[in-house]
XYZ file of C-alpha atoms in Angstrom:
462
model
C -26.322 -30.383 -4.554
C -23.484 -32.210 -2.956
C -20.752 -29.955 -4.515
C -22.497 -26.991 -2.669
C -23.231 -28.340 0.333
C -19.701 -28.770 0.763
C -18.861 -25.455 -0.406
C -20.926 -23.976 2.501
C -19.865 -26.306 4.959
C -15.737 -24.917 4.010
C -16.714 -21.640 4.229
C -18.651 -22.102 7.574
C -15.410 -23.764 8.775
C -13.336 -20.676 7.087
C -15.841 -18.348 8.922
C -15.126 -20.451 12.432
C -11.389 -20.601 11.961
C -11.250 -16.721 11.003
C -13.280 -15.559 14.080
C -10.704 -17.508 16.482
C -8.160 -15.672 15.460
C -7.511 -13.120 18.709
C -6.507 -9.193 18.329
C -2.787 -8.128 18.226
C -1.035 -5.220 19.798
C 1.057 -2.556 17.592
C 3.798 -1.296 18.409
C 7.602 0.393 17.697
C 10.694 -0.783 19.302
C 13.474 2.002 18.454
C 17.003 0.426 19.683
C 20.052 2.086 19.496
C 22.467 1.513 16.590
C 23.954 -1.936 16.805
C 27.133 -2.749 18.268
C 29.537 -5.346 16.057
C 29.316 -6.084 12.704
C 26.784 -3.945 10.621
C 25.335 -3.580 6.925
C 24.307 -6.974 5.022
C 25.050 -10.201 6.824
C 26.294 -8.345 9.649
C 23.771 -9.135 12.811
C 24.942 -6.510 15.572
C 24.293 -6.550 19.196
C 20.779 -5.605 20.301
C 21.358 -3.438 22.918
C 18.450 -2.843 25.553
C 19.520 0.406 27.264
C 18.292 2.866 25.766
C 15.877 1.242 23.901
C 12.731 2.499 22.868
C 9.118 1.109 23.217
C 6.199 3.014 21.239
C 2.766 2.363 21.013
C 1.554 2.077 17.110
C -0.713 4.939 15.987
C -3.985 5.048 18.034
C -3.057 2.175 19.785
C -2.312 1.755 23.734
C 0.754 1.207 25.987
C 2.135 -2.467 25.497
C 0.966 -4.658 27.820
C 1.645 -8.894 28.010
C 0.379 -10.681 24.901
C 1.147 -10.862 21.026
C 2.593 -7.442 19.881
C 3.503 -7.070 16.187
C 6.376 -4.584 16.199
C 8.483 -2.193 13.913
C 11.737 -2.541 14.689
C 13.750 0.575 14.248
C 17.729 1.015 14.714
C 18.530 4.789 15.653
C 15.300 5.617 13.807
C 15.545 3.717 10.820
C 12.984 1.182 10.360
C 15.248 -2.457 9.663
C 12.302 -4.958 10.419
C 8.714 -6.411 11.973
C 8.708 -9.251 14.274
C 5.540 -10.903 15.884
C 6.348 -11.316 19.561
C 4.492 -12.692 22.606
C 5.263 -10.764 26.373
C 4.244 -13.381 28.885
C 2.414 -11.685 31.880
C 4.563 -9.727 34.587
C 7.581 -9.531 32.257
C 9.638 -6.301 30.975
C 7.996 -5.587 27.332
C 11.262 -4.037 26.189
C 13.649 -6.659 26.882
C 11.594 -9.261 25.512
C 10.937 -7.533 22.042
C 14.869 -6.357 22.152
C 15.724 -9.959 22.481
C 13.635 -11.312 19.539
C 14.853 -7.989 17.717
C 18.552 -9.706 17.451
C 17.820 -11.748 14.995
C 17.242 -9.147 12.416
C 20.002 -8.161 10.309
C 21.027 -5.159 11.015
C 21.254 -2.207 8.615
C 23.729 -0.888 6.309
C 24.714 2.330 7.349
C 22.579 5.063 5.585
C 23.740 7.605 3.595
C 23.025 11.223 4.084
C 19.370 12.108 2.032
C 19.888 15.366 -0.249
C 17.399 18.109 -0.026
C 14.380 17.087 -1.050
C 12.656 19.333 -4.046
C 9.570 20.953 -3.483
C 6.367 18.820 -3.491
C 2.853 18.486 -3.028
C 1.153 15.799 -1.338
C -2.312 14.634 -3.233
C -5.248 13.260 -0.318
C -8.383 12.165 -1.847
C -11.142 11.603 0.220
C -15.199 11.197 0.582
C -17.595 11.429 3.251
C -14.474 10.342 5.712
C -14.113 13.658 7.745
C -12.407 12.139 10.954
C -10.022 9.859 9.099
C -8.778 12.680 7.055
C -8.713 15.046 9.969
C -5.912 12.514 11.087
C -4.258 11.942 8.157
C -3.904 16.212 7.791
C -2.397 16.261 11.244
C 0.268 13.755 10.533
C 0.905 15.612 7.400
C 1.587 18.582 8.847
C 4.038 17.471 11.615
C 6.655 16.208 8.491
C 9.472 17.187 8.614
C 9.934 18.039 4.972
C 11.252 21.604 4.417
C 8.775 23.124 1.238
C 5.599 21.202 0.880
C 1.623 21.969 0.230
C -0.889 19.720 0.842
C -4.013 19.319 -1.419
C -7.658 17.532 -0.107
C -9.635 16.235 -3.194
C -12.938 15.993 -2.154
C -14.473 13.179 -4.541
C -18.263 13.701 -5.681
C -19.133 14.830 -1.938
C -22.605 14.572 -0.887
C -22.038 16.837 2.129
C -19.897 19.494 3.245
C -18.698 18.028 5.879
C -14.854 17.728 4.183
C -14.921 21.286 2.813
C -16.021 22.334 6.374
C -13.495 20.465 8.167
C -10.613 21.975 5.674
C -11.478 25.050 6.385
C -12.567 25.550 9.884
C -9.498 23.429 11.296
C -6.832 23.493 8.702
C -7.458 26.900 6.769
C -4.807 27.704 4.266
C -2.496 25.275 5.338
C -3.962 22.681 3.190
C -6.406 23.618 0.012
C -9.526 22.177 -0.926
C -10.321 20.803 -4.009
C -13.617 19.352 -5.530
C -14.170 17.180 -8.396
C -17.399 16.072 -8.853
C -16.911 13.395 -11.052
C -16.165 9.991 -8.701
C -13.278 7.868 -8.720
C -9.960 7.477 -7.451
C -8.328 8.207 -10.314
C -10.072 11.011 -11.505
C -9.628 12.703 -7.902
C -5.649 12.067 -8.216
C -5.778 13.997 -11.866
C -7.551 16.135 -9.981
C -5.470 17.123 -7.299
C -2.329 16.330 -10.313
C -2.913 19.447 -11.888
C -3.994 21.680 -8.326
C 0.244 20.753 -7.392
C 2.804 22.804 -7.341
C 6.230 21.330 -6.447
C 8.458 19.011 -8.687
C 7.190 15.730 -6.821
C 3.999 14.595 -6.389
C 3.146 12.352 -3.582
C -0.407 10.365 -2.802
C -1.454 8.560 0.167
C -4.747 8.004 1.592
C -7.300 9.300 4.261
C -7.134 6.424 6.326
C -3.316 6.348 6.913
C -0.898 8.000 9.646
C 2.485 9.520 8.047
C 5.527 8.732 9.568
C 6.838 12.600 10.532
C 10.093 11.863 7.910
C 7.735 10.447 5.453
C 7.660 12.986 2.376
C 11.475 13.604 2.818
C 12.331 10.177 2.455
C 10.140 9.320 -0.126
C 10.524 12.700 -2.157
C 14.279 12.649 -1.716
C 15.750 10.379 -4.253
C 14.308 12.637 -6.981
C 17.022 15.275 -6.266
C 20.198 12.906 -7.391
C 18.352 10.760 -9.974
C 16.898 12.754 -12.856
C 15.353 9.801 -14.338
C 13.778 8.533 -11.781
C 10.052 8.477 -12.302
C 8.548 7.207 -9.266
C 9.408 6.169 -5.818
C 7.072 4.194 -3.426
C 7.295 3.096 0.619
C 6.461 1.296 3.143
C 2.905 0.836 4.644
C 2.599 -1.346 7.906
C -0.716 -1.603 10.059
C -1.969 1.660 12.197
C -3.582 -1.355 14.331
C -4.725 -5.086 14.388
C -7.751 -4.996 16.532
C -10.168 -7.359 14.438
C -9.718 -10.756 12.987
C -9.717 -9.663 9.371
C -6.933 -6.879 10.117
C -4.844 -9.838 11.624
C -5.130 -12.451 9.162
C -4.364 -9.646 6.531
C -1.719 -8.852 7.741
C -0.151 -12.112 8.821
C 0.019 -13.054 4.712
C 1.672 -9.617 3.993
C -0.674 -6.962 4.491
C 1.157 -3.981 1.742
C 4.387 -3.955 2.908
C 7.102 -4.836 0.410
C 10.064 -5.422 2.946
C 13.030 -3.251 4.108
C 15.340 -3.490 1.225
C 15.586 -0.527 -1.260
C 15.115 -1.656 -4.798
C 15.326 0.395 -7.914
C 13.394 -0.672 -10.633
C 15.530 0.280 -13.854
C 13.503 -0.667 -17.440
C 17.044 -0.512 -19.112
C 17.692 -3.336 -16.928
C 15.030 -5.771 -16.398
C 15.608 -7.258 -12.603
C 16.362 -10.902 -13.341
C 14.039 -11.977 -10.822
C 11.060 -10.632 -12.074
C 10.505 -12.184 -15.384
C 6.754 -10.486 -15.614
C 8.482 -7.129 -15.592
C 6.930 -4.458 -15.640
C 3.526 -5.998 -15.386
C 3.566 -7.471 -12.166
C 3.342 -3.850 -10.971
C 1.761 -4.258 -7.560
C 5.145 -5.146 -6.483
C 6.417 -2.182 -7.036
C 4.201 -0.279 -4.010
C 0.748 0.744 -3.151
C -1.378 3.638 -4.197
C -1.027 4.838 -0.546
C 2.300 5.509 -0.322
C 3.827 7.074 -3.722
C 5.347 9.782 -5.531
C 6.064 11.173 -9.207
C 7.519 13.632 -10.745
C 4.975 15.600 -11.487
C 6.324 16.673 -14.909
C 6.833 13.073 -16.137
C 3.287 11.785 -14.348
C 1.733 14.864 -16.499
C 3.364 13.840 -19.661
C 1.871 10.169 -19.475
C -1.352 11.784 -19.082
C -1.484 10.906 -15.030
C -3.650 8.103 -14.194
C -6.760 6.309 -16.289
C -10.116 7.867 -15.021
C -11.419 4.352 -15.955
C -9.171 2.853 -13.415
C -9.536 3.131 -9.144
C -11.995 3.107 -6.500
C -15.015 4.091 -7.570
C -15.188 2.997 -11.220
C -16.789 -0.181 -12.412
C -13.053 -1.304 -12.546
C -12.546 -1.581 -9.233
C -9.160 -0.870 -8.922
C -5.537 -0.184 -10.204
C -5.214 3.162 -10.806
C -1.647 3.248 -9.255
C -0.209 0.230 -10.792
C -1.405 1.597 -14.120
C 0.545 4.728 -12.843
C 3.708 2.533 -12.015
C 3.695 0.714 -15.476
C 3.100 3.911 -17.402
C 6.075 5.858 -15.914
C 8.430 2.537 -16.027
C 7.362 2.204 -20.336
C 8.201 5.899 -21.018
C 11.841 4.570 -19.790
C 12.149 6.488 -15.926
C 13.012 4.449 -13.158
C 10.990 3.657 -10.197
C 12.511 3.094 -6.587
C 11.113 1.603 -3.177
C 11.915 2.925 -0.315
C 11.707 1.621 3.040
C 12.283 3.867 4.760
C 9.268 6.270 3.859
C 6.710 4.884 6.383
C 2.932 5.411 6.469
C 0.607 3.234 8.970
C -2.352 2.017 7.726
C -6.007 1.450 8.600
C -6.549 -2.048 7.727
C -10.781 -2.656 6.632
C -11.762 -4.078 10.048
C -14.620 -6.923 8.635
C -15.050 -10.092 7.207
C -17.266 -8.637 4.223
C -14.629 -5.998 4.376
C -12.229 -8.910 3.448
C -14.587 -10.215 0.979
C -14.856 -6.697 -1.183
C -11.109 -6.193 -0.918
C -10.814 -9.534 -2.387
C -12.997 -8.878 -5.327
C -11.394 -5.634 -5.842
C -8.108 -6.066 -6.155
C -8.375 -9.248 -8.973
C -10.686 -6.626 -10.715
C -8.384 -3.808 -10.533
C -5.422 -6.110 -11.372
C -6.791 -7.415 -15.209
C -8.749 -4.110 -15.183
C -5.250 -2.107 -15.139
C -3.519 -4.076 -17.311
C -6.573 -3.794 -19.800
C -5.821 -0.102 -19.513
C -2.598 -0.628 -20.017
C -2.791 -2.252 -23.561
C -5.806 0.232 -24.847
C -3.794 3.160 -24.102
C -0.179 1.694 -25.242
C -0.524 -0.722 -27.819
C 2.612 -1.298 -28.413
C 3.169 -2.724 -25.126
C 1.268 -5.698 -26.579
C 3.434 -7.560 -27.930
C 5.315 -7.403 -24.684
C 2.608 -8.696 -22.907
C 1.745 -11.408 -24.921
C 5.504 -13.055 -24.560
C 5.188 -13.022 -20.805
C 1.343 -14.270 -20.779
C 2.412 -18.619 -20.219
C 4.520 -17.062 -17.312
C 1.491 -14.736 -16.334
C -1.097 -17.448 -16.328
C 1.311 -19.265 -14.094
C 1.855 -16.471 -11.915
C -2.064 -15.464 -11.541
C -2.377 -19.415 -10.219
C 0.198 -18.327 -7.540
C -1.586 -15.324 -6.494
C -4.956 -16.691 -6.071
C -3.569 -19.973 -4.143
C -4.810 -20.531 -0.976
C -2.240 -20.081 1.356
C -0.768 -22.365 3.853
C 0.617 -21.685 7.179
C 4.319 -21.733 7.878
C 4.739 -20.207 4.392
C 6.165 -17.338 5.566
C 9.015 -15.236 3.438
C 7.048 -15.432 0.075
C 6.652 -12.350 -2.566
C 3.374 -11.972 -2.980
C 1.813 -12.180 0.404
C -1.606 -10.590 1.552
C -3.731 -10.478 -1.948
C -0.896 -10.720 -4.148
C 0.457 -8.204 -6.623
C -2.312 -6.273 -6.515
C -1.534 -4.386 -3.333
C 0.048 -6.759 -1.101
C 3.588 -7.965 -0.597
C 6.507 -9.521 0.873
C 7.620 -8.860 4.741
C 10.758 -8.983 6.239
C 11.496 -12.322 5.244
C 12.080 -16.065 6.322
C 14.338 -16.430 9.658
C 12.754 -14.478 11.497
C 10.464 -16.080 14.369
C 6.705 -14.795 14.213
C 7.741 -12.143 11.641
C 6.052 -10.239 9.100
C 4.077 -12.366 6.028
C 4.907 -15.250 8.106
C 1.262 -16.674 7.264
C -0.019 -17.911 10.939
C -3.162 -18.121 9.839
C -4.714 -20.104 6.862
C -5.763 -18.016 3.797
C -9.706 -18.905 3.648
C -10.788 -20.288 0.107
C -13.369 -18.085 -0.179
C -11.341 -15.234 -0.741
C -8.848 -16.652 -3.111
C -11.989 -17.552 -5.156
C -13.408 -13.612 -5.065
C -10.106 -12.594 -6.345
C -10.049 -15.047 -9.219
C -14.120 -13.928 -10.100
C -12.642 -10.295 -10.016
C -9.776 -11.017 -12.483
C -12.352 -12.545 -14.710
C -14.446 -9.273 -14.117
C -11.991 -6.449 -14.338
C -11.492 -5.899 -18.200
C -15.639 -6.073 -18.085
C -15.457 -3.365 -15.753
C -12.349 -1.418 -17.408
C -14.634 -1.272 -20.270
C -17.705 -0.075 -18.948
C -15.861 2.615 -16.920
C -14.739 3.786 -20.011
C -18.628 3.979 -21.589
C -19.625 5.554 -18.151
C -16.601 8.583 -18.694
C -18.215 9.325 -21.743
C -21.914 10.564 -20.435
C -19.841 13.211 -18.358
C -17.795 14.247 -21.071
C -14.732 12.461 -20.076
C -12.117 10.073 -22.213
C -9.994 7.594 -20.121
C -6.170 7.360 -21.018
């Protein structure tokens, strides 16, 4: 009796601590390159004329207050800072001025022509996100693209309306009955034409050089596999979109990484399984020849299953084991809709532990020789799902892994730099660190009975 009185009275506190936390503006702050020493280690001169400032995606002009920011140096996105604009004073300068702590870029390189590619939107019931979504599609800036909607097990026509009355046969429709997230990307896999294959989400706003800069690497790298980007928040309007993001939210910094299997990275000694560090489902692209040949995603994986979850990082792992690369690349930007509520929070939570031991069930049913892989990094994994489900502390800022972990979640811009990105200014409530953990123990239940569901509709997974 004790034991759970005390249990309610911490999440009651949880509850009061995460309602105090206040909304935060979005914005972009776009200087002009930096003056001085540039690439790594080199800091620059931030240099307010000509500066930029940009309200975020459906957000309003900057006024005083906190204002989380994309930093951007002729364009290119370098950084995110959390910065406060006392009342009366100039927005700009006082961003520009906290931007000068951020290193400044290496110089970038010029991109190749991208190869052809289709972009893969799944979507139900969610007319007016996707309606936005489209329209930021079809401002990029990419030079031979289609765009395919996979309307998943609709119970209107609302989407196939929309498609067609607004959009006509600049995007397609596609329905598949069937729900799931994974089943809808197989889907929408085989509707494709180009060489890459890129997915995002319905509830996201593309970046207009998006699809070039994450479809672009594919054209001097013939074994690359996979690439995956950057997602930041479209807005932070409600306490659960603020504390997510303060521990992380998706992003996985501003560093390009490449991901070589030849060559596991030293500093990942859970490679390849720790795959949610790789990227997010709403920002990522295959080739679509290689994604084919692995069979494209488990229909017993995603959104909509009794899994849960982790459809993509089954996607990641299975490109990385048939020996292709994988790269992330910052500078392929979507902005996305965090879930607004505390039970939003809650379900997330749950979720992503289940889609987490859910996809790595997959994983080992489908490639069994992977096991013995697994099992050697399993004392470090134990270790490492400890870490993920620890409840956060404040000040903690810097740390892989922020947000829920390696299940969607990851890194910001790093320690040094004041109020910035998975700096962790609020506490991580219990609560949710102990869904997670009930959803790892869930997700090969749910992997399994995904599997048994496929079946009565005349479906296999793997």
């Amino acid at each position: 009796m004790a034991g759970g009185r005390r249990a309610r009275q911490e999440t009651r506190r949880e509850i009061e601590q995460f309602l105090s936390i206040g909304p935060v503006q979005v914005a972009e702050l776009d200087l002009p390159v930096a003056r001085g020493p540039a690439g790594a280690g080199g800091t620059g001169t931030a240099d307010t004329e000509g500066a930029e400032l940009r309200p975020g995606p459906g957000s309003a002009p900057v006024t005083s207050g906190s204002v989380f920011v994309l930093v951007r140096r002729a364009g290119q996105p370098v950084g995110t800072l959390l910065g406060q604009v006392p009342a009366g004073a100039d927005p700009v300068a006082v961003l520009a001025g906290l931007a000068r702590e951020l290193p400044a870029p290496a110089r970038p390189e010029p991109l190749p022509a991208p190869p052809p590619a289709g972009v893969v939107i799944a979507t139900r019931e969610r007319a007016g996100q996707l309606a936005r979504a489209l329209d930021s599609l079809l401002a990029q800036d990419h030079p031979d693209f289609e765009i395919v909607v996979v309307d998943n097990a609709p119970v209107t026509q609302e989407t196939r309306e929309l498609v067609e009355r607004k959009y006509g046969e600049r995007v397609r429709y596609v329905c598949e009955p069937v729900p799931g997230l994974a089943i809808a990307h197989n889907r929408g896999l085989a509707a494709v034409r180009g060489q890459v294959v890129a997915f995002t989400d319905d509830d996201v706003v593309a970046d207009p050089r998006w699809l070039t800069e994450l479809t672009a690497p594919f054209a001097t790298d013939p074994e690359l596999g996979c690439t995956t980007g950057l997602i930041l928040p479209a807005r932070l309007r409600t306490t659960a979109q603020v504390l997510l993001e303060s521990h992380g939210g998706f992003a996985k910094g501003f560093t390009p990484r490449t991901y070589d299997p030849a060559r596991p990275p030293a500093d990942e000694p859970l490679f390849p399984f720790t795959a949610g560090r790789f990227g997010s489902g709403a920002n990522m692209a295959f080739r679509t020849a290689v994604l084919r040949s692995v069979g494209g995603f488990d229909p017993a994986t995603g959104a909509g299953t009794r899994a849960r979850g982790g459809d993509d990082l089954y996607g990641f792992v299975r490109v990385l084991a048939e020996g292709r690369r994988l790269r992330y690349t910052p500078s392929a930007l979507v902005w996305h809709h965090h879930r607004e509520t505390w039970r939003d929070l809650e379900t997330q939570a749950y979720g992503y532990g289940a889609g987490l031991t859910a996809y790595l069930t997959a994983i080992l049913v489908n490639r069994p020789a992977l096991l013995p892989a697994f099992l050697a990094r399993v004392p470090g994994g134990l270790a490492h799902a400890r870490g993920l489900t620890a409840v956060r502390a404040t000040g903690a800022g810097g740390g892989a892994g922020g947000g829920f972990g390696d299940t969607g979640a990851g890194a910001g811009a790093g320690t040094g730099v004041p109020g910035g990105h998975d700096s962790r200014t609020h506490p991580w409530p219990r609560r949710l660190s102990r869904l997670q953990r009930r959803g790892m123990l869930y997700g090969p239940v749910g992997y399994l009975r995904a599997r048994r569901a496929l079946r009565t509709v005349g479906l296999e997974a793997g």
